[in-house]
């Protein structure tokens, strides 16, 4: 069984929408978000397990507010369908982001939000060198079970 990555195209954007709706029901992603993904396709990637699309990631680069000369990466989404977790797909998607960050020496950190009750995501990111920076109350407005989020950060 093999893990591989694939590019986002106009022909498979609906797959990304479907995956995100299943993996991240607590967040609303706008049509502008998906258009931005298509405009910067190198910032999105699908994860495949034995040629089956089981996950995806998308991220963007932005200025660091307190350090305008450098950049950071924000991971909008990184998820894998539950039946395919712990098979290396998520790690391969995250490695894709790490590799792209290495190509730009202005990128100094990576960060993201996760629900505070998502222990498996927290453990996954900690295993890859992320740390909790802060907790934000009521970050997820659509969540019924947990509205709070951690900000996780990894300095490069």
PDB file of C-alpha atoms in Angstrom:
ATOM      1  CA  UNK A   1       0.000   0.000   0.000  1.00  0.00           C
ATOM      2  CA  UNK A   2       1.429   3.343  -0.961  1.00  0.00           C
ATOM      3  CA  UNK A   3       0.945   6.933   0.115  1.00  0.00           C
ATOM      4  CA  UNK A   4       1.214   9.628  -2.527  1.00  0.00           C
ATOM      5  CA  UNK A   5       0.316  13.257  -3.111  1.00  0.00           C
ATOM      6  CA  UNK A   6      -1.542  14.978  -5.917  1.00  0.00           C
ATOM      7  CA  UNK A   7      -2.164  18.495  -7.143  1.00  0.00           C
ATOM      8  CA  UNK A   8      -5.357  20.497  -6.906  1.00  0.00           C
ATOM      9  CA  UNK A   9      -6.917  21.316 -10.284  1.00  0.00           C
ATOM     10  CA  UNK A  10     -10.196  22.840 -11.465  1.00  0.00           C
ATOM     11  CA  UNK A  11     -11.295  19.273 -12.227  1.00  0.00           C
ATOM     12  CA  UNK A  12     -10.934  18.027  -8.630  1.00  0.00           C
ATOM     13  CA  UNK A  13     -11.831  21.112  -6.564  1.00  0.00           C
ATOM     14  CA  UNK A  14     -15.171  19.465  -5.708  1.00  0.00           C
ATOM     15  CA  UNK A  15     -13.240  16.633  -4.059  1.00  0.00           C
ATOM     16  CA  UNK A  16     -11.530  19.191  -1.814  1.00  0.00           C
ATOM     17  CA  UNK A  17     -14.887  20.752  -0.910  1.00  0.00           C
ATOM     18  CA  UNK A  18     -16.330  17.348  -0.046  1.00  0.00           C
ATOM     19  CA  UNK A  19     -13.316  16.284   2.019  1.00  0.00           C
ATOM     20  CA  UNK A  20     -13.312  19.583   3.937  1.00  0.00           C
ATOM     21  CA  UNK A  21     -17.052  19.371   4.686  1.00  0.00           C
ATOM     22  CA  UNK A  22     -16.562  15.873   6.147  1.00  0.00           C
ATOM     23  CA  UNK A  23     -13.275  16.530   7.961  1.00  0.00           C
ATOM     24  CA  UNK A  24     -13.970  20.047   9.274  1.00  0.00           C
ATOM     25  CA  UNK A  25     -17.699  20.454   9.966  1.00  0.00           C
ATOM     26  CA  UNK A  26     -16.931  23.126  12.580  1.00  0.00           C
ATOM     27  CA  UNK A  27     -15.526  25.593  10.031  1.00  0.00           C
ATOM     28  CA  UNK A  28     -17.094  27.356   7.076  1.00  0.00           C
ATOM     29  CA  UNK A  29     -14.883  27.735   4.035  1.00  0.00           C
ATOM     30  CA  UNK A  30     -16.040  30.296   1.486  1.00  0.00           C
ATOM     31  CA  UNK A  31     -16.017  30.130  -2.293  1.00  0.00           C
ATOM     32  CA  UNK A  32     -13.245  32.763  -2.119  1.00  0.00           C
ATOM     33  CA  UNK A  33     -11.171  30.293  -0.099  1.00  0.00           C
ATOM     34  CA  UNK A  34     -11.553  27.655  -2.811  1.00  0.00           C
ATOM     35  CA  UNK A  35     -10.813  30.189  -5.549  1.00  0.00           C
ATOM     36  CA  UNK A  36      -7.659  31.209  -3.662  1.00  0.00           C
ATOM     37  CA  UNK A  37      -6.679  27.510  -3.502  1.00  0.00           C
ATOM     38  CA  UNK A  38      -7.006  27.284  -7.288  1.00  0.00           C
ATOM     39  CA  UNK A  39      -5.051  30.511  -7.783  1.00  0.00           C
ATOM     40  CA  UNK A  40      -2.140  29.213  -5.670  1.00  0.00           C
ATOM     41  CA  UNK A  41      -2.339  25.489  -6.339  1.00  0.00           C
ATOM     42  CA  UNK A  42       1.110  24.878  -4.841  1.00  0.00           C
ATOM     43  CA  UNK A  43      -0.484  25.697  -1.464  1.00  0.00           C
ATOM     44  CA  UNK A  44      -2.894  22.751  -1.664  1.00  0.00           C
ATOM     45  CA  UNK A  45      -2.297  19.040  -1.970  1.00  0.00           C
ATOM     46  CA  UNK A  46      -4.333  15.848  -1.896  1.00  0.00           C
ATOM     47  CA  UNK A  47      -3.237  12.772   0.011  1.00  0.00           C
ATOM     48  CA  UNK A  48      -3.816   9.364  -1.549  1.00  0.00           C
ATOM     49  CA  UNK A  49      -3.638   5.899  -0.073  1.00  0.00           C
ATOM     50  CA  UNK A  50      -3.330   3.251  -2.798  1.00  0.00           C
ATOM     51  CA  UNK A  51      -4.640   5.780  -5.333  1.00  0.00           C
ATOM     52  CA  UNK A  52      -7.727   6.602  -3.218  1.00  0.00           C
ATOM     53  CA  UNK A  53      -8.138  10.277  -2.278  1.00  0.00           C
ATOM     54  CA  UNK A  54      -8.332  10.182   1.531  1.00  0.00           C
ATOM     55  CA  UNK A  55      -7.018  13.556   2.691  1.00  0.00           C
ATOM     56  CA  UNK A  56      -5.908  17.043   1.802  1.00  0.00           C
ATOM     57  CA  UNK A  57      -4.135  20.125   3.046  1.00  0.00           C
ATOM     58  CA  UNK A  58      -4.170  23.809   2.188  1.00  0.00           C
ATOM     59  CA  UNK A  59      -2.104  26.648   3.560  1.00  0.00           C
ATOM     60  CA  UNK A  60      -0.956  30.186   2.793  1.00  0.00           C
ATOM     61  CA  UNK A  61       2.004  32.436   3.434  1.00  0.00           C
ATOM     62  CA  UNK A  62       1.579  35.706   5.338  1.00  0.00           C
ATOM     63  CA  UNK A  63       3.682  38.382   6.985  1.00  0.00           C
ATOM     64  CA  UNK A  64       4.607  37.950  10.623  1.00  0.00           C
ATOM     65  CA  UNK A  65       2.913  40.947  12.293  1.00  0.00           C
ATOM     66  CA  UNK A  66       5.815  41.671  14.653  1.00  0.00           C
ATOM     67  CA  UNK A  67       8.486  40.948  12.014  1.00  0.00           C
ATOM     68  CA  UNK A  68       7.521  42.405   8.620  1.00  0.00           C
ATOM     69  CA  UNK A  69      10.745  41.166   6.978  1.00  0.00           C
ATOM     70  CA  UNK A  70       9.782  37.522   7.422  1.00  0.00           C
ATOM     71  CA  UNK A  71       6.883  35.224   6.652  1.00  0.00           C
ATOM     72  CA  UNK A  72       4.924  32.486   8.337  1.00  0.00           C
ATOM     73  CA  UNK A  73       2.691  29.758   6.982  1.00  0.00           C
ATOM     74  CA  UNK A  74      -0.875  29.294   8.170  1.00  0.00           C
ATOM     75  CA  UNK A  75      -2.312  25.798   7.716  1.00  0.00           C
ATOM     76  CA  UNK A  76      -5.985  26.265   6.890  1.00  0.00           C
ATOM     77  CA  UNK A  77      -6.708  22.563   6.706  1.00  0.00           C
ATOM     78  CA  UNK A  78      -4.865  19.283   7.012  1.00  0.00           C
ATOM     79  CA  UNK A  79      -7.018  16.232   7.409  1.00  0.00           C
ATOM     80  CA  UNK A  80      -7.337  12.555   6.596  1.00  0.00           C
ATOM     81  CA  UNK A  81     -10.498  10.443   6.621  1.00  0.00           C
ATOM     82  CA  UNK A  82     -10.719   8.478   9.894  1.00  0.00           C
ATOM     83  CA  UNK A  83     -10.351   5.013   8.316  1.00  0.00           C
ATOM     84  CA  UNK A  84      -7.024   6.086   6.759  1.00  0.00           C
ATOM     85  CA  UNK A  85      -5.392   7.773   9.744  1.00  0.00           C
ATOM     86  CA  UNK A  86      -2.104   6.439  11.164  1.00  0.00           C
ATOM     87  CA  UNK A  87      -1.036   5.206   7.721  1.00  0.00           C
ATOM     88  CA  UNK A  88       1.338   8.083   6.953  1.00  0.00           C
ATOM     89  CA  UNK A  89      -0.963  10.231   4.805  1.00  0.00           C
ATOM     90  CA  UNK A  90      -1.132  13.144   7.270  1.00  0.00           C
ATOM     91  CA  UNK A  91       2.617  13.042   7.848  1.00  0.00           C
ATOM     92  CA  UNK A  92       3.253  13.097   4.100  1.00  0.00           C
ATOM     93  CA  UNK A  93       0.929  16.108   3.683  1.00  0.00           C
ATOM     94  CA  UNK A  94       2.690  17.918   6.532  1.00  0.00           C
ATOM     95  CA  UNK A  95       6.093  17.058   5.070  1.00  0.00           C
ATOM     96  CA  UNK A  96       4.940  18.640   1.790  1.00  0.00           C
ATOM     97  CA  UNK A  97       4.373  21.900   3.695  1.00  0.00           C
ATOM     98  CA  UNK A  98       7.718  21.613   5.501  1.00  0.00           C
ATOM     99  CA  UNK A  99       9.540  21.020   2.197  1.00  0.00           C
ATOM    100  CA  UNK A 100       7.914  24.062   0.596  1.00  0.00           C
ATOM    101  CA  UNK A 101       8.842  26.189   3.608  1.00  0.00           C
ATOM    102  CA  UNK A 102      12.497  25.161   3.253  1.00  0.00           C
ATOM    103  CA  UNK A 103      12.514  26.644  -0.254  1.00  0.00           C
ATOM    104  CA  UNK A 104      11.865  30.142   1.134  1.00  0.00           C
ATOM    105  CA  UNK A 105      14.318  31.235   3.833  1.00  0.00           C
ATOM    106  CA  UNK A 106      11.992  34.106   4.822  1.00  0.00           C
ATOM    107  CA  UNK A 107       9.493  31.623   6.287  1.00  0.00           C
ATOM    108  CA  UNK A 108      10.243  31.435  10.006  1.00  0.00           C
ATOM    109  CA  UNK A 109       7.226  29.642  11.460  1.00  0.00           C
ATOM    110  CA  UNK A 110       4.149  27.551  10.764  1.00  0.00           C
ATOM    111  CA  UNK A 111       0.919  27.823  12.739  1.00  0.00           C
ATOM    112  CA  UNK A 112      -2.667  26.573  12.793  1.00  0.00           C
ATOM    113  CA  UNK A 113      -5.804  26.300  14.921  1.00  0.00           C
ATOM    114  CA  UNK A 114      -7.285  23.040  16.222  1.00  0.00           C
ATOM    115  CA  UNK A 115     -10.230  22.375  18.549  1.00  0.00           C
ATOM    116  CA  UNK A 116      -9.051  21.965  22.134  1.00  0.00           C
ATOM    117  CA  UNK A 117     -10.858  18.618  22.419  1.00  0.00           C
ATOM    118  CA  UNK A 118      -9.087  17.094  19.389  1.00  0.00           C
ATOM    119  CA  UNK A 119      -6.495  15.009  21.234  1.00  0.00           C
ATOM    120  CA  UNK A 120      -5.445  13.019  18.170  1.00  0.00           C
ATOM    121  CA  UNK A 121      -4.682  16.190  16.170  1.00  0.00           C
ATOM    122  CA  UNK A 122      -2.840  17.687  19.138  1.00  0.00           C
ATOM    123  CA  UNK A 123      -0.710  14.553  19.494  1.00  0.00           C
ATOM    124  CA  UNK A 124      -0.044  14.449  15.732  1.00  0.00           C
ATOM    125  CA  UNK A 125       1.191  18.037  15.617  1.00  0.00           C
ATOM    126  CA  UNK A 126       3.222  17.733  18.841  1.00  0.00           C
ATOM    127  CA  UNK A 127       4.924  14.673  17.327  1.00  0.00           C
ATOM    128  CA  UNK A 128       5.943  16.928  14.431  1.00  0.00           C
ATOM    129  CA  UNK A 129       7.385  19.677  16.636  1.00  0.00           C
ATOM    130  CA  UNK A 130       4.424  22.006  17.181  1.00  0.00           C
ATOM    131  CA  UNK A 131       3.681  23.580  20.557  1.00  0.00           C
ATOM    132  CA  UNK A 132       0.574  25.180  22.019  1.00  0.00           C
ATOM    133  CA  UNK A 133       0.980  28.954  21.857  1.00  0.00           C
ATOM    134  CA  UNK A 134      -2.410  30.011  23.230  1.00  0.00           C
ATOM    135  CA  UNK A 135      -6.059  29.082  23.667  1.00  0.00           C
ATOM    136  CA  UNK A 136      -8.828  31.095  22.023  1.00  0.00           C
ATOM    137  CA  UNK A 137     -12.333  30.946  23.511  1.00  0.00           C
ATOM    138  CA  UNK A 138     -15.287  30.581  21.117  1.00  0.00           C
ATOM    139  CA  UNK A 139     -13.134  30.355  17.992  1.00  0.00           C
ATOM    140  CA  UNK A 140     -15.413  27.836  16.247  1.00  0.00           C
ATOM    141  CA  UNK A 141     -18.851  29.373  15.878  1.00  0.00           C
ATOM    142  CA  UNK A 142     -20.431  26.299  14.224  1.00  0.00           C
ATOM    143  CA  UNK A 143     -19.262  23.723  16.743  1.00  0.00           C
ATOM    144  CA  UNK A 144     -21.776  22.329  19.198  1.00  0.00           C
ATOM    145  CA  UNK A 145     -19.349  20.260  21.256  1.00  0.00           C
ATOM    146  CA  UNK A 146     -16.306  22.512  21.583  1.00  0.00           C
ATOM    147  CA  UNK A 147     -15.942  26.083  20.439  1.00  0.00           C
ATOM    148  CA  UNK A 148     -12.437  26.694  21.820  1.00  0.00           C
ATOM    149  CA  UNK A 149      -9.219  26.372  19.814  1.00  0.00           C
ATOM    150  CA  UNK A 150      -5.527  26.021  20.427  1.00  0.00           C
ATOM    151  CA  UNK A 151      -3.069  27.939  18.316  1.00  0.00           C
ATOM    152  CA  UNK A 152      -0.206  25.593  17.567  1.00  0.00           C
ATOM    153  CA  UNK A 153       3.107  26.938  16.322  1.00  0.00           C
ATOM    154  CA  UNK A 154       6.363  25.512  15.015  1.00  0.00           C
ATOM    155  CA  UNK A 155       9.361  27.761  14.628  1.00  0.00           C
ATOM    156  CA  UNK A 156      11.637  26.939  11.723  1.00  0.00           C
TER     157      UNK A 156
END
